[in-house]
Coordinates of C-alpha atoms in Angstrom, one line a residue:
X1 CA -23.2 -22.4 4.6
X2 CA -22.3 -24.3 1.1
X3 CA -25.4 -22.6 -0.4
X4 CA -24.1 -19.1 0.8
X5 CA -24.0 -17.1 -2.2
X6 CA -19.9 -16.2 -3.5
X7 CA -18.9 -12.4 -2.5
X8 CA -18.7 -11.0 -5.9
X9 CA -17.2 -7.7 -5.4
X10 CA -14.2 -9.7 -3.5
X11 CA -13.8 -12.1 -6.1
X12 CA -13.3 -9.5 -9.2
X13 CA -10.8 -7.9 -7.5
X14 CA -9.3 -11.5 -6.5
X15 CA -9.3 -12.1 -10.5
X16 CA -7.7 -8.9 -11.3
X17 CA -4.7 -9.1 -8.8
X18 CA -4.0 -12.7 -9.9
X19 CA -4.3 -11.3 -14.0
X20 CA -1.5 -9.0 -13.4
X21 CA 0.0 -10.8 -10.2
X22 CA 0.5 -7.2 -9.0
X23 CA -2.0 -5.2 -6.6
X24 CA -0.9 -1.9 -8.0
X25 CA -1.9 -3.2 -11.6
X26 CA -4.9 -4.4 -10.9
X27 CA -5.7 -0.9 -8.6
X28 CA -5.3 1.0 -11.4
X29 CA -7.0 -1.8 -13.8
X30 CA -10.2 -1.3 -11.1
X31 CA -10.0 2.5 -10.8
X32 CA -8.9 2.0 -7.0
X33 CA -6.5 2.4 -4.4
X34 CA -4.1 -0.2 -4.1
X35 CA -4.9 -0.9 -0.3
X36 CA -8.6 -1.4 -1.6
X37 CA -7.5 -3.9 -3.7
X38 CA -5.3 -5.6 -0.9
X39 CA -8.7 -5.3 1.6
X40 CA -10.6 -7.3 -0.4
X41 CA -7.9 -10.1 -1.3
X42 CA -7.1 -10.1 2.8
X43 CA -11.0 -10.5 3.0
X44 CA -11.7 -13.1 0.6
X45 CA -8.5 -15.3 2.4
X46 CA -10.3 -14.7 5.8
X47 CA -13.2 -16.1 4.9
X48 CA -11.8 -18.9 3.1
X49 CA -9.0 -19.3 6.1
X50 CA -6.1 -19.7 3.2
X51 CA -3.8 -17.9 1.6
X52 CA -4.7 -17.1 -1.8
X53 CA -1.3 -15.2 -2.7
X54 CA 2.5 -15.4 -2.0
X55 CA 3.8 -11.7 -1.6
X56 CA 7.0 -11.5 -3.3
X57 CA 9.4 -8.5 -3.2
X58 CA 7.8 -7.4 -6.9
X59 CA 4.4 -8.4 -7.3
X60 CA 2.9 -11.5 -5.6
X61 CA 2.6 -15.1 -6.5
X62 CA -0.6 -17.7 -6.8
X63 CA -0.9 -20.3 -4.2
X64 CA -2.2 -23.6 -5.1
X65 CA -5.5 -22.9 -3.6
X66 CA -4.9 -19.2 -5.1
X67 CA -4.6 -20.9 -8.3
X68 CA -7.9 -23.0 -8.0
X69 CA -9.8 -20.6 -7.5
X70 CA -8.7 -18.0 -10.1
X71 CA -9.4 -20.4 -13.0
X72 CA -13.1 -20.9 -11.6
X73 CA -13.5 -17.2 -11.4
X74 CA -11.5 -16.3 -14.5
X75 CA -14.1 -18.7 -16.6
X76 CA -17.1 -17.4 -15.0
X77 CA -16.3 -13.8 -15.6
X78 CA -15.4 -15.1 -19.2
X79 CA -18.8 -16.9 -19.8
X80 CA -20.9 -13.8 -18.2
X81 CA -18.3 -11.5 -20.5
X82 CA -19.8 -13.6 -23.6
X83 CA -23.6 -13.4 -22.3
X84 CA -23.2 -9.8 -21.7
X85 CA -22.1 -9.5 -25.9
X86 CA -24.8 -12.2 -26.9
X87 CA -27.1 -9.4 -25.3
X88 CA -25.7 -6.8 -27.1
X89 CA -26.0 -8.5 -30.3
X90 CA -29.2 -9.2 -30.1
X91 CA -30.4 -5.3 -30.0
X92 CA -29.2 -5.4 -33.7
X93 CA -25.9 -3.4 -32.7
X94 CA -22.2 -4.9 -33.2
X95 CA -19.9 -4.1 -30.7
X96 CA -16.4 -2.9 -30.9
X97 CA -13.9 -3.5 -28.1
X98 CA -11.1 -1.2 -28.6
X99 CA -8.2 -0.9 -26.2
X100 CA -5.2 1.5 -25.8
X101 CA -3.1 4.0 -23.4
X102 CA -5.4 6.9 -21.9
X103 CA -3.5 9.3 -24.1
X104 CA -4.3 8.0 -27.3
X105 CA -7.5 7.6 -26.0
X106 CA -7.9 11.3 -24.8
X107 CA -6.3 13.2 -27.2
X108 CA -6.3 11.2 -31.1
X109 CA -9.0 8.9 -30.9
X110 CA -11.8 10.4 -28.9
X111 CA -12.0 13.5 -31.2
X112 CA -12.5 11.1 -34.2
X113 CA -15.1 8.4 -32.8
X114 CA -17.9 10.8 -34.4
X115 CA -16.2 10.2 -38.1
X116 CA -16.2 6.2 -37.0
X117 CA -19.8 6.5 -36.1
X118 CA -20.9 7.8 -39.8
X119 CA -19.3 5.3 -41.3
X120 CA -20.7 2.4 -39.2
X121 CA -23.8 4.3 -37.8
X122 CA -24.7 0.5 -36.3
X123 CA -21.6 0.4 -34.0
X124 CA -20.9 0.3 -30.6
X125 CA -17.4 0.8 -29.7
X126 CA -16.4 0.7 -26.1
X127 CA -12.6 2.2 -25.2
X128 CA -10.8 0.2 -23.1
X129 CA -7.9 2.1 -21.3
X130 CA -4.8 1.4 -19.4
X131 CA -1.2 2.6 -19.5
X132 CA -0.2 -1.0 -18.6
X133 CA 1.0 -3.7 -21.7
X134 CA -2.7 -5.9 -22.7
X135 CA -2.6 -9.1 -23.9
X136 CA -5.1 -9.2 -26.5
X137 CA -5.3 -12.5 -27.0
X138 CA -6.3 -13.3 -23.5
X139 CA -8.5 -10.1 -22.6
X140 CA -12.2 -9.5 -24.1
X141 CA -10.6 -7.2 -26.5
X142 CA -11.4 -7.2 -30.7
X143 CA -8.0 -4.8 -31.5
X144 CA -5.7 -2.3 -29.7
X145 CA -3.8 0.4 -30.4
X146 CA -0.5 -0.1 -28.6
X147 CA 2.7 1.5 -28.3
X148 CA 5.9 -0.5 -29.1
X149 CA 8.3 -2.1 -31.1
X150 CA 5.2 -3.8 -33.0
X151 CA 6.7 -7.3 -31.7
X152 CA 3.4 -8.7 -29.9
X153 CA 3.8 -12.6 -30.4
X154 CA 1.0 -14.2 -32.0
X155 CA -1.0 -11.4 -33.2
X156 CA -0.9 -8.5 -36.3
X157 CA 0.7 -5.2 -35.8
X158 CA 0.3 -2.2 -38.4
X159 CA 2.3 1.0 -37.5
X160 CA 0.2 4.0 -37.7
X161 CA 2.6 6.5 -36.1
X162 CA 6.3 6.8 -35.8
X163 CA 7.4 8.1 -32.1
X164 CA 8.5 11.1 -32.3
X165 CA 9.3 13.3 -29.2
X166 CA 9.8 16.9 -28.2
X167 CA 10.0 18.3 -24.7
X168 CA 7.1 20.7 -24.4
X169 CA 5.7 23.2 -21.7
X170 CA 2.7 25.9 -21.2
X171 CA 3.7 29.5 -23.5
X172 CA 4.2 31.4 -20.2
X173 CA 6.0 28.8 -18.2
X174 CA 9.9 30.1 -19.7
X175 CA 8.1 33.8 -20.5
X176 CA 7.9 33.1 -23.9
X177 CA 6.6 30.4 -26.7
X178 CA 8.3 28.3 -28.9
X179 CA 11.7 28.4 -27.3
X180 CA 14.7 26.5 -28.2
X181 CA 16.0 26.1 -24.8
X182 CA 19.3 23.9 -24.6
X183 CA 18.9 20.6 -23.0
X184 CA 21.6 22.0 -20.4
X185 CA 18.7 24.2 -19.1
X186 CA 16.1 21.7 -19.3
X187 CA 18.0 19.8 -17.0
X188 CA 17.7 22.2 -14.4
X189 CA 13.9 22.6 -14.4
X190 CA 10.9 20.7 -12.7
X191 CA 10.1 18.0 -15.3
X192 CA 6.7 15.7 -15.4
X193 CA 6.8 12.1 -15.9
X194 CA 5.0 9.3 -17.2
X195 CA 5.3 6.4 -14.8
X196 CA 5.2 2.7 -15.6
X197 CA 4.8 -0.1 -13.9
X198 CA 6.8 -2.5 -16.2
X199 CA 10.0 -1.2 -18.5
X200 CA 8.7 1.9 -20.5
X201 CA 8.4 1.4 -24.1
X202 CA 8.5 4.9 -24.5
X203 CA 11.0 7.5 -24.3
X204 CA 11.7 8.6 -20.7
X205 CA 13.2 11.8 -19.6
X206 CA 16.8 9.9 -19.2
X207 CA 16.5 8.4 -22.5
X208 CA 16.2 12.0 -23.4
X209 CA 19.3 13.1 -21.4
X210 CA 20.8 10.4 -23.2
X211 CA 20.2 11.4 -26.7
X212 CA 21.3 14.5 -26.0
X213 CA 24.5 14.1 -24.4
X214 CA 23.6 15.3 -21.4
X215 CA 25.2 13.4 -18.5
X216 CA 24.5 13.3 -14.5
X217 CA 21.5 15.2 -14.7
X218 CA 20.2 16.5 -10.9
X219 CA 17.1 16.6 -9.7
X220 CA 15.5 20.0 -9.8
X221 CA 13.8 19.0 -7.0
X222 CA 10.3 19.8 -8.0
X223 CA 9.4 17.0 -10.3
X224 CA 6.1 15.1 -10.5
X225 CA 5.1 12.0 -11.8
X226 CA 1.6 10.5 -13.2
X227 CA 0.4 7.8 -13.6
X228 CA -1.6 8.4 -17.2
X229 CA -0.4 10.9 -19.9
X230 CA -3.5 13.3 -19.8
X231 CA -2.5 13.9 -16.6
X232 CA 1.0 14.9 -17.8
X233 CA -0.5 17.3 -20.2
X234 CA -2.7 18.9 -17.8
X235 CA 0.2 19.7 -15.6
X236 CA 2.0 21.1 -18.8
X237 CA -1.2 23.5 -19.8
X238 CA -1.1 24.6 -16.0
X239 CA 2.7 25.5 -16.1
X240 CA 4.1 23.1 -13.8
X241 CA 6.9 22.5 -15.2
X242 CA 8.5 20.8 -18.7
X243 CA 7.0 17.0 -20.1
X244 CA 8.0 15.2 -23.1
X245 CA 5.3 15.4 -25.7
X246 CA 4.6 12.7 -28.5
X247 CA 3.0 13.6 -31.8
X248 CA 0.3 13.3 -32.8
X249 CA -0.9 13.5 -29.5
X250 CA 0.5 16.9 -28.7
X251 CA -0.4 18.6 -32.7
X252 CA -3.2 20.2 -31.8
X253 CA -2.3 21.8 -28.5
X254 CA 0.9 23.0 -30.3
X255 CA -1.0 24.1 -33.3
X256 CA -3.8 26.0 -30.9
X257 CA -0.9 27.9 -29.0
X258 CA -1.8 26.0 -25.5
X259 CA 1.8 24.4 -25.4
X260 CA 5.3 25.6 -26.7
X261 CA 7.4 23.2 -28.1
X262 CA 11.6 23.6 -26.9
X263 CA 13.6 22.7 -29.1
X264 CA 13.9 20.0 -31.8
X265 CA 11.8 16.7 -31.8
X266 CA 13.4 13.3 -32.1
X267 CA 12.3 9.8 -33.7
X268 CA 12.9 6.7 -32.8
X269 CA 12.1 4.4 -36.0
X270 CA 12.2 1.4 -34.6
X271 CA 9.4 2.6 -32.0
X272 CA 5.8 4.0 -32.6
X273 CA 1.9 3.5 -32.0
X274 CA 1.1 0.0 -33.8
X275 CA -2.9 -1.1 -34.8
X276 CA -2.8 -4.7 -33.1
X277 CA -5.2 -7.6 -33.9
X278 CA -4.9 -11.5 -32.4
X279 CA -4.0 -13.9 -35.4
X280 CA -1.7 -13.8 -37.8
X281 CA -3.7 -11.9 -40.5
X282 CA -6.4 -14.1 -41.4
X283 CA -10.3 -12.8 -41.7
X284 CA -12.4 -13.7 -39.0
X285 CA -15.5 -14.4 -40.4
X286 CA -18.9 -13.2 -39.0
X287 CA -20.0 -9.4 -37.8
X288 CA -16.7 -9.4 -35.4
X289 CA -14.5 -9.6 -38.6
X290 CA -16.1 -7.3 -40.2
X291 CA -16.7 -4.9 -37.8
X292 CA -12.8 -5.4 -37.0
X293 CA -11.7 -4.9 -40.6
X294 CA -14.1 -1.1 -40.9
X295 CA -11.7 -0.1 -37.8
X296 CA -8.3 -0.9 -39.5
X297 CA -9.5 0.9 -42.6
X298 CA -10.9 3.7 -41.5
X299 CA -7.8 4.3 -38.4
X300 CA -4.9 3.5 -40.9
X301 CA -6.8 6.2 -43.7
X302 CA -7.1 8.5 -40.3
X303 CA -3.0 7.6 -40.0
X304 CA -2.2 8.3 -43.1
X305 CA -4.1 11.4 -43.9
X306 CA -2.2 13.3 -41.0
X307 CA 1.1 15.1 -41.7
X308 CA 3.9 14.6 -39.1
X309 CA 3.0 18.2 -37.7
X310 CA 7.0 19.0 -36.2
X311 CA 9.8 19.2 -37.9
X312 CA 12.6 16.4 -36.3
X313 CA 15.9 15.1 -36.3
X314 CA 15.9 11.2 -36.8
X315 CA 17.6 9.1 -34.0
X316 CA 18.7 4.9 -33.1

């Protein structure tokens, strides 16, 4: 039995639950169902015949044998992470690890990966996604695009965008495009939310309320809520009901006609989409630095050659 080979598939979703220290986070991490997750882990402590976790009201907590055996598996996956880009390297290719939120991904970056591949013709950039905060200095990552306050202790951050916010819906969901409906009214309707697992950097729908002076807001009754902001779009384009939308993620729907904006957008300055990078601003030398410094040039050009595309009051 001590030669038996270690159950793999159990294991990675061991080291993802004890990464986060939350089964939901490291469902959604996996591309699973939190009770999948929960299976293997239940699993993996039946075989060994210990406890691996501590479940706590929010989240759960490492045991000592938990503990053990995460570091073990949490260097292997490391080591076979660096094989795996050792590989890569040697086909002649540089790879890019680039992480951010799926709606960055979806809607600004995906469009302009063709423009990135011109320019570095010999690059490989893999998109890493979650709507969850990474920690860049601790994941396989080479720079992320993150939302925040561009506070992200020991690394870089460069703002590319602002945030700025306008409630948006589908033309025919309020019979008519480009409305300026009071928020009073919006308050009434079925409105789509972004969830998050942690405290939402972002704007939420209350924030919203907020700003606008709009006080005790009821339920309409009919809201949903997503768990990744292309699916809050979608729902948008098929008229289910009003979502906040954040430029530039939103400009080219707005400009194309597929969504009406209502009503005036809203900044907060202290708040925006950041390029972030581990370090405090020195070059890392070899094909990794420079394949890390073509990104930040070419993204912050692709930043600044876009106009802010709605007109918006300034707020905080």
């Amino acid at each position: 039995m001590s030669n038996r080979r270690p159950p793999l598939q159990p294991l990675a979703f061991f080291e993802a639950a004890g990464r986060h220290l939350n089964f939901s986070a490291a469902a959604r991490e996996l591309g699973v169902t939190q009770s999948a997750v929960s299976h293997q882990v239940a699993w993996l402590e039946a075989d060994l015949g210990v406890p691996l976790f501590r479940r706590l009201h929010r989240g759960v907590a490492l045991t000592a044998e938990g503990g053990r055996l995460f570091e073990v598996v949490r260097r292997g996956l490391d080591e076979i992470g660096a094989v795996l880009a050792a590989i890569r390297a040697g086909r002649g290719r540089r790879v890019l690890n680039v992480a951010t939120d799926f709606g960055f991904a979806a809607w600004w970056l995906m469009p302009r990966l063709a423009e990135l591949r011109e320019r570095m013709p010999d690059l490989d950039v893999r998109i890493v996604t979650s709507q969850d905060a990474i920690d860049i200095r601790r994941e396989a990552i080479d720079v992320a695009v993150s939302f925040g306050t561009g506070a992200w202790p020991g690394c870089t951050a460069r703002r590319l965008f602002p945030e700025i916010v306008v409630p948006i819906c589908s033309p025919g969901f309020l019979d008519g495009s480009g409305l300026s409906a009071p928020p009073e009214l919006l308050a009434s309707l079925p409105l789509l939310h972004l969830e998050s697992s942690d405290a939402a950097p972002w704007l939420s729908w209350r924030d919203w309320f907020e700003l606008r002076g709009v006080a005790g807001r009821r339920p309409a009754g009919l809201d949903l809520t997503f768990n990744n902001y292309p699916l809050v779009l979608q729902a948008a384009l098929m008229g289910q009901g009003v979502a906040l939308g954040w430029s530039p993620l939103i400009d080219s729907l707005v400009k194309g006609g597929q969504l009406a904006t209502l009503g005036a957008p809203v900044e907060r300055a202290d708040r925006g989409y950041f390029i972030v990078e581990a370090g405090e601003g020195a070059p890392v030398p070899g094909p990794a630095g420079e394949s890390r410094e073509v990104f930040r040039k070419w993204i912050l050009e692709e930043a600044g050659s876009q106009p802010v595309a709605l007109s918006y009051c300034r707020v905080g």
